[in-house]
Tab-separated table of C-alpha atoms in Angstrom:
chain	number	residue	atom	x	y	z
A	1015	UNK	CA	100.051	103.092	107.171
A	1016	UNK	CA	98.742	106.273	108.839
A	1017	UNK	CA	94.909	105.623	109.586
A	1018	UNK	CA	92.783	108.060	106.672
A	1019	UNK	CA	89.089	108.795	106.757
A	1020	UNK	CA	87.424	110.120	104.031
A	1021	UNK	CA	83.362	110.787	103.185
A	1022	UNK	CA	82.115	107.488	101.694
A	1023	UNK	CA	80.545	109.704	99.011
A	1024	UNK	CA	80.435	112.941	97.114
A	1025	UNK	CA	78.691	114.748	94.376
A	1026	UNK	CA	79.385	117.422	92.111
A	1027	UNK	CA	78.003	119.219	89.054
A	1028	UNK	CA	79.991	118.776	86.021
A	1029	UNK	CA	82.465	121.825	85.218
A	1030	UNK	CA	82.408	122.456	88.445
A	1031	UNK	CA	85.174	121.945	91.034
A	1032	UNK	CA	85.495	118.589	92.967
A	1033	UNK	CA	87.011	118.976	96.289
A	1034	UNK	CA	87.668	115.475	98.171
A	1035	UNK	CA	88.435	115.620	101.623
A	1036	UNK	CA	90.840	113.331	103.944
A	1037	UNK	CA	91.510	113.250	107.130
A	1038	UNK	CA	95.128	111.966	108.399
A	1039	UNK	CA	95.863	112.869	111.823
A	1040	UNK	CA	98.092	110.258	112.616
A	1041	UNK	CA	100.412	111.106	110.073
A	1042	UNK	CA	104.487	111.189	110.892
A	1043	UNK	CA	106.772	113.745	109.591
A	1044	UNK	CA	108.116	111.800	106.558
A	1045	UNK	CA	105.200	110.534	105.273
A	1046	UNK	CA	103.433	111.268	101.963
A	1047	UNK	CA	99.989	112.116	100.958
A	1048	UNK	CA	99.056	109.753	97.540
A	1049	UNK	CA	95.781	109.949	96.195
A	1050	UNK	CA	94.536	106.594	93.696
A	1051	UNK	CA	91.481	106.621	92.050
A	1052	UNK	CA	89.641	103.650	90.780
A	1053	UNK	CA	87.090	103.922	87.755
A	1054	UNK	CA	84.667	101.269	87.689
A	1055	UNK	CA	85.920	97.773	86.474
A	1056	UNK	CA	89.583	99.200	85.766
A	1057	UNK	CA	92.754	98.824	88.063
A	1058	UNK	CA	93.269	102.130	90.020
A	1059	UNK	CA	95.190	105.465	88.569
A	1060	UNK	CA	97.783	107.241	90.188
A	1061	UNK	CA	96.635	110.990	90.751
A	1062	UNK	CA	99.009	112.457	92.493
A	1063	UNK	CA	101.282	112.585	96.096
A	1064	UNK	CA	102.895	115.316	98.249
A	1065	UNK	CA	104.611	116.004	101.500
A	1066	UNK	CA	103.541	119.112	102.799
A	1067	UNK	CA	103.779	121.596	99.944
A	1068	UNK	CA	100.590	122.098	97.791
A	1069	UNK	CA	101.272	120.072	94.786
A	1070	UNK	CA	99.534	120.661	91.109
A	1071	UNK	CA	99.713	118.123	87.912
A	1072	UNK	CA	97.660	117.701	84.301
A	1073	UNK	CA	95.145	115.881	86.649
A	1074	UNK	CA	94.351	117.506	90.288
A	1075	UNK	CA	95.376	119.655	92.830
A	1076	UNK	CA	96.649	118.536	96.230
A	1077	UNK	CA	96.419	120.766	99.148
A	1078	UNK	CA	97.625	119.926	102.587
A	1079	UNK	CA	97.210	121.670	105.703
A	1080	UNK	CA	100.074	123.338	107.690
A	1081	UNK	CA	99.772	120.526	110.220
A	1082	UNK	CA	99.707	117.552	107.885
A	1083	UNK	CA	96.659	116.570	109.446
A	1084	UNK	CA	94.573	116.302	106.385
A	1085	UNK	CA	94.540	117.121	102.459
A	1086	UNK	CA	92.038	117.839	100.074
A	1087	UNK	CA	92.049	116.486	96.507
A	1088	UNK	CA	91.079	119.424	93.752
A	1089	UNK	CA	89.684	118.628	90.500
A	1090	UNK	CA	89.291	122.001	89.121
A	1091	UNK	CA	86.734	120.960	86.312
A	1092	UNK	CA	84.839	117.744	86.821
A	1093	UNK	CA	83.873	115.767	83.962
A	1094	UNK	CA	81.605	112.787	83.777
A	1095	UNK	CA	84.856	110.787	83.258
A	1096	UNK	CA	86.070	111.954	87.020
A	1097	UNK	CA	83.045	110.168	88.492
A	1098	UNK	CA	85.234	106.904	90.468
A	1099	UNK	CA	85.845	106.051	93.764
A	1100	UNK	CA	88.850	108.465	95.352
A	1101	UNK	CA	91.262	106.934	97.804
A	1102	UNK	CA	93.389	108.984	100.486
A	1103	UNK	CA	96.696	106.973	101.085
A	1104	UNK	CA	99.649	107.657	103.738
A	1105	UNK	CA	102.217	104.374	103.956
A	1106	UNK	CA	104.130	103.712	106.379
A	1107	UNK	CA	107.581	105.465	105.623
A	1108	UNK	CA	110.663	103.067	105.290
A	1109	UNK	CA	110.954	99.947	102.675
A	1110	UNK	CA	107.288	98.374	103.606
A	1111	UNK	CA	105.957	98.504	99.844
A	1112	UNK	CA	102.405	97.967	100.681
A	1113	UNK	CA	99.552	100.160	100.596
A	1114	UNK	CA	96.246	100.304	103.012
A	1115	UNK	CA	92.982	101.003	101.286
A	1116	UNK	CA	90.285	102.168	103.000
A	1117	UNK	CA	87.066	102.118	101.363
A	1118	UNK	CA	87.403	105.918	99.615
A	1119	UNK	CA	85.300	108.607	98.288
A	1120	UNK	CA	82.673	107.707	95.841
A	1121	UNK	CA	82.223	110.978	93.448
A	1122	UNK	CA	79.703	111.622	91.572
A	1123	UNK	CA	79.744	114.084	88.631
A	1124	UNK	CA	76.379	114.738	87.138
A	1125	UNK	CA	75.549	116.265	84.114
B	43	UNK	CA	105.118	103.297	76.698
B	44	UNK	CA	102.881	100.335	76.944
B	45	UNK	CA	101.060	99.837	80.170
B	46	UNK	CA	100.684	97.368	83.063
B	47	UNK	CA	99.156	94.009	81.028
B	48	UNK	CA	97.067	90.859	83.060
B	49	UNK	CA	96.207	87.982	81.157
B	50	UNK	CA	93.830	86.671	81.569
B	51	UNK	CA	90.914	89.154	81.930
B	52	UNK	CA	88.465	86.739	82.801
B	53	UNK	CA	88.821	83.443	84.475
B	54	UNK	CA	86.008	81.164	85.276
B	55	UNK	CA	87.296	78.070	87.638
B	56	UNK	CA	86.135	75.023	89.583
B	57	UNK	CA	86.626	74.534	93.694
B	58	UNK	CA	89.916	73.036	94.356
B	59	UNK	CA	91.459	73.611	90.570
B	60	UNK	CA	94.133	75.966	90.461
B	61	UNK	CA	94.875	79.538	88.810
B	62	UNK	CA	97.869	80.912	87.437
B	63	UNK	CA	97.710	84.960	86.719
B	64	UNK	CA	100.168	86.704	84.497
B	65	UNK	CA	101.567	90.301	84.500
B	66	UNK	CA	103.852	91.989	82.475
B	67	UNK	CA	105.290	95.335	84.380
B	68	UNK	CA	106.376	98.793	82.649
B	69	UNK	CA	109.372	98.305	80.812
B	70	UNK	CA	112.037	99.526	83.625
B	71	UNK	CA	110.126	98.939	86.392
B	72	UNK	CA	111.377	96.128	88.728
B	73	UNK	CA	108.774	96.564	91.514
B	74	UNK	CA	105.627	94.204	91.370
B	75	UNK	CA	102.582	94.102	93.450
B	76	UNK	CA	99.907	91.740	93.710
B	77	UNK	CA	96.129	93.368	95.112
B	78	UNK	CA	93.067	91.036	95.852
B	79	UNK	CA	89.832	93.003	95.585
B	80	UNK	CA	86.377	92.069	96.716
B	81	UNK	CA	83.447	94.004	97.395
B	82	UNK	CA	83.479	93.144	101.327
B	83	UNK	CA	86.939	93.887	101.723
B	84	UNK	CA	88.460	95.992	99.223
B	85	UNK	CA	91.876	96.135	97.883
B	86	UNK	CA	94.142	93.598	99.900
B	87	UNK	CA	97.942	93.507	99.793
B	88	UNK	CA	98.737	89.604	98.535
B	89	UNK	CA	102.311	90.132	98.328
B	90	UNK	CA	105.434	92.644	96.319
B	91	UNK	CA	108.416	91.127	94.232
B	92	UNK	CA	111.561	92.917	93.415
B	93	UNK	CA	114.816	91.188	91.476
B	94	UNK	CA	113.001	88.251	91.474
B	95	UNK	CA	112.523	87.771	95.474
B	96	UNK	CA	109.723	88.544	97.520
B	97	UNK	CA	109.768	91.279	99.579
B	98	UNK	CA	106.634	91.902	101.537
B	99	UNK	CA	103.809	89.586	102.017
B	100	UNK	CA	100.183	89.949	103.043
B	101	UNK	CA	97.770	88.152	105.255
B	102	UNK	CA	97.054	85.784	103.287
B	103	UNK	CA	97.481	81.743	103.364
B	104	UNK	CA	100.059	79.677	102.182
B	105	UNK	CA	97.322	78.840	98.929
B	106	UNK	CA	98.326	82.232	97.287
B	107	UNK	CA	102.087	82.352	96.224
B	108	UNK	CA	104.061	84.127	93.705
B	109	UNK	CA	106.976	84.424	91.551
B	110	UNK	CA	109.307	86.598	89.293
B	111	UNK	CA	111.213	86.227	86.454
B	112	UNK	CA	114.645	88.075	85.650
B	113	UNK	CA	112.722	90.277	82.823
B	114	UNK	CA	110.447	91.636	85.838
B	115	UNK	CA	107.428	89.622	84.938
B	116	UNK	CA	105.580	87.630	87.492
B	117	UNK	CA	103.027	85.187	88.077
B	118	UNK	CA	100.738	84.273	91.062
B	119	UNK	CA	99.163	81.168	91.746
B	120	UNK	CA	96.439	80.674	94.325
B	121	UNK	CA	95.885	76.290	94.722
B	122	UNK	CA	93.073	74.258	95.994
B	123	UNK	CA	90.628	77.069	95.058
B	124	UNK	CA	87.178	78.104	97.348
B	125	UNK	CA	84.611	79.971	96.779
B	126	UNK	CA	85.927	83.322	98.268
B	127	UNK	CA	88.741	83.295	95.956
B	128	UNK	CA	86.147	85.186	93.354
B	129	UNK	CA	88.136	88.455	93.045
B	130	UNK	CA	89.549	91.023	90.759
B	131	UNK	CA	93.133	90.796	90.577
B	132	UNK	CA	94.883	93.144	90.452
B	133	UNK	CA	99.100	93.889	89.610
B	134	UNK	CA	100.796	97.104	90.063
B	135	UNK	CA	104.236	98.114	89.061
B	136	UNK	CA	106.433	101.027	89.872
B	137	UNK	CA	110.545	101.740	89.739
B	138	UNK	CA	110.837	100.997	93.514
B	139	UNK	CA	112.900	104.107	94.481
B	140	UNK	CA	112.411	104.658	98.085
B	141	UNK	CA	109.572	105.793	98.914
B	142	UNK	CA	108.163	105.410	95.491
B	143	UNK	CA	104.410	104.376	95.682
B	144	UNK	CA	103.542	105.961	92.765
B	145	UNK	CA	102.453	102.977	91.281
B	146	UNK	CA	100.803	101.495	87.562
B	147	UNK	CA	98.057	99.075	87.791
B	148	UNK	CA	96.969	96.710	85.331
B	149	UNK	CA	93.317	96.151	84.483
B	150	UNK	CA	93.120	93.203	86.306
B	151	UNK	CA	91.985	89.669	86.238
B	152	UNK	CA	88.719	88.777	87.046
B	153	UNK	CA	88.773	85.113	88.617
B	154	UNK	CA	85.502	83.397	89.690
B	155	UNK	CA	84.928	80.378	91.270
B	156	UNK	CA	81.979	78.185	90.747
């Protein structure tokens, strides 16, 4: 998978927006962005994934830079419920069918 | 549409026994992965079955193995036990399209090892 660094933590105010940062400079043409994030004690969640055109769902935003060189996650109104650890993820194109985790973005949303 | 489900949720087991973990994928999907998580390492790939073969593995030793059934459910089995084995388990599932790593994780099982 395409090496990813992201801030090993975060805070934001609740209603506000979260914006989570990765960086994936390594990244080759045909590989996708996926964010995961993992709520405390629970298996992780599926946000969202994209190529190179900013993507949008019920959950988050994902923007991603001309260059493909990094993304940022939106959540356009944190709630308490958002606070979880974020994880950037680029595999490897082709049939591998594993997934890399770094060690991700701890948010916290306080009240 | 029901969820990823691990049985058990918690596991409490001696040095050297042995573990088998269940998990039932999405209906449809045919894709499952096995994670290992610890607080040292974080999530680990253990291994992925698909029809019933496996087809990735992990770094992991010959202790940890794995299997499939024809209705997509799978097992894995870690023998001789240690210490270190004290993990959260985790299974994911997804449809295996290419390039489909949108995947469903269960809640996991939590195995210690006394």
């Amino acid at each position: 998978d395409a090496k990813t660094t992201q801030p090993p933590s975060m805070d934001c105010a609740e209603g506000r927006a979260a914006n989570l940062p990765c960086n994936h400079s390594t990244i080759s043409g045909n590989e996708y962005v996926y964010w995961y994030r993992q709520i405390h004690s629970q298996g992780p969640q599926y946000i969202i994934h994209g190529l190179k055109n900013n993507e949008t769902n019920e959950m988050a935003s994902l923007i991603i830079t001309e260059d493909r060189k990094s993304s940022t996650l939106i959540l356009p109104h944190a709630t308490l419920r958002d606070t979880a650890v974020y994880y950037c993820i680029v595999p490897r194109a082709g049939n591998n069918r594993k997934l890399i985790w770094g060690l991700g973005t701890s948010l916290a949303v306080n009240p | 549409k029901a969820g990823v489900t691990q049985t058990p949720r918690y596991l409490i087991k001696t040095r050297g026994q042995q573990v088998t973990l269940s998990c039932s994928p999405i209906s449809g999907h045919r894709s499952v992965s096995w994670y290992q998580q610890t607080p040292g390492q974080g999530l680990q790939f253990l291994f992925e079955y698909f029809s019933e073969t496996q087809r990735n593995k992990g770094n992991f030793p010959g202790r940890f193995s794995g299997r499939q059934f024809s209705n997509s459910r799978s097992e894995m089995n870690v023998s001789t036990l240690e210490l270190g084995d004290s993990a959260l388990y985790l299974c994911a599932s997804s449809l295996a399209g290419q390039g489909d790593y949108g995947y469903t994780f269960g809640s996991g099982t939590r195995l210690t090892v006394v």
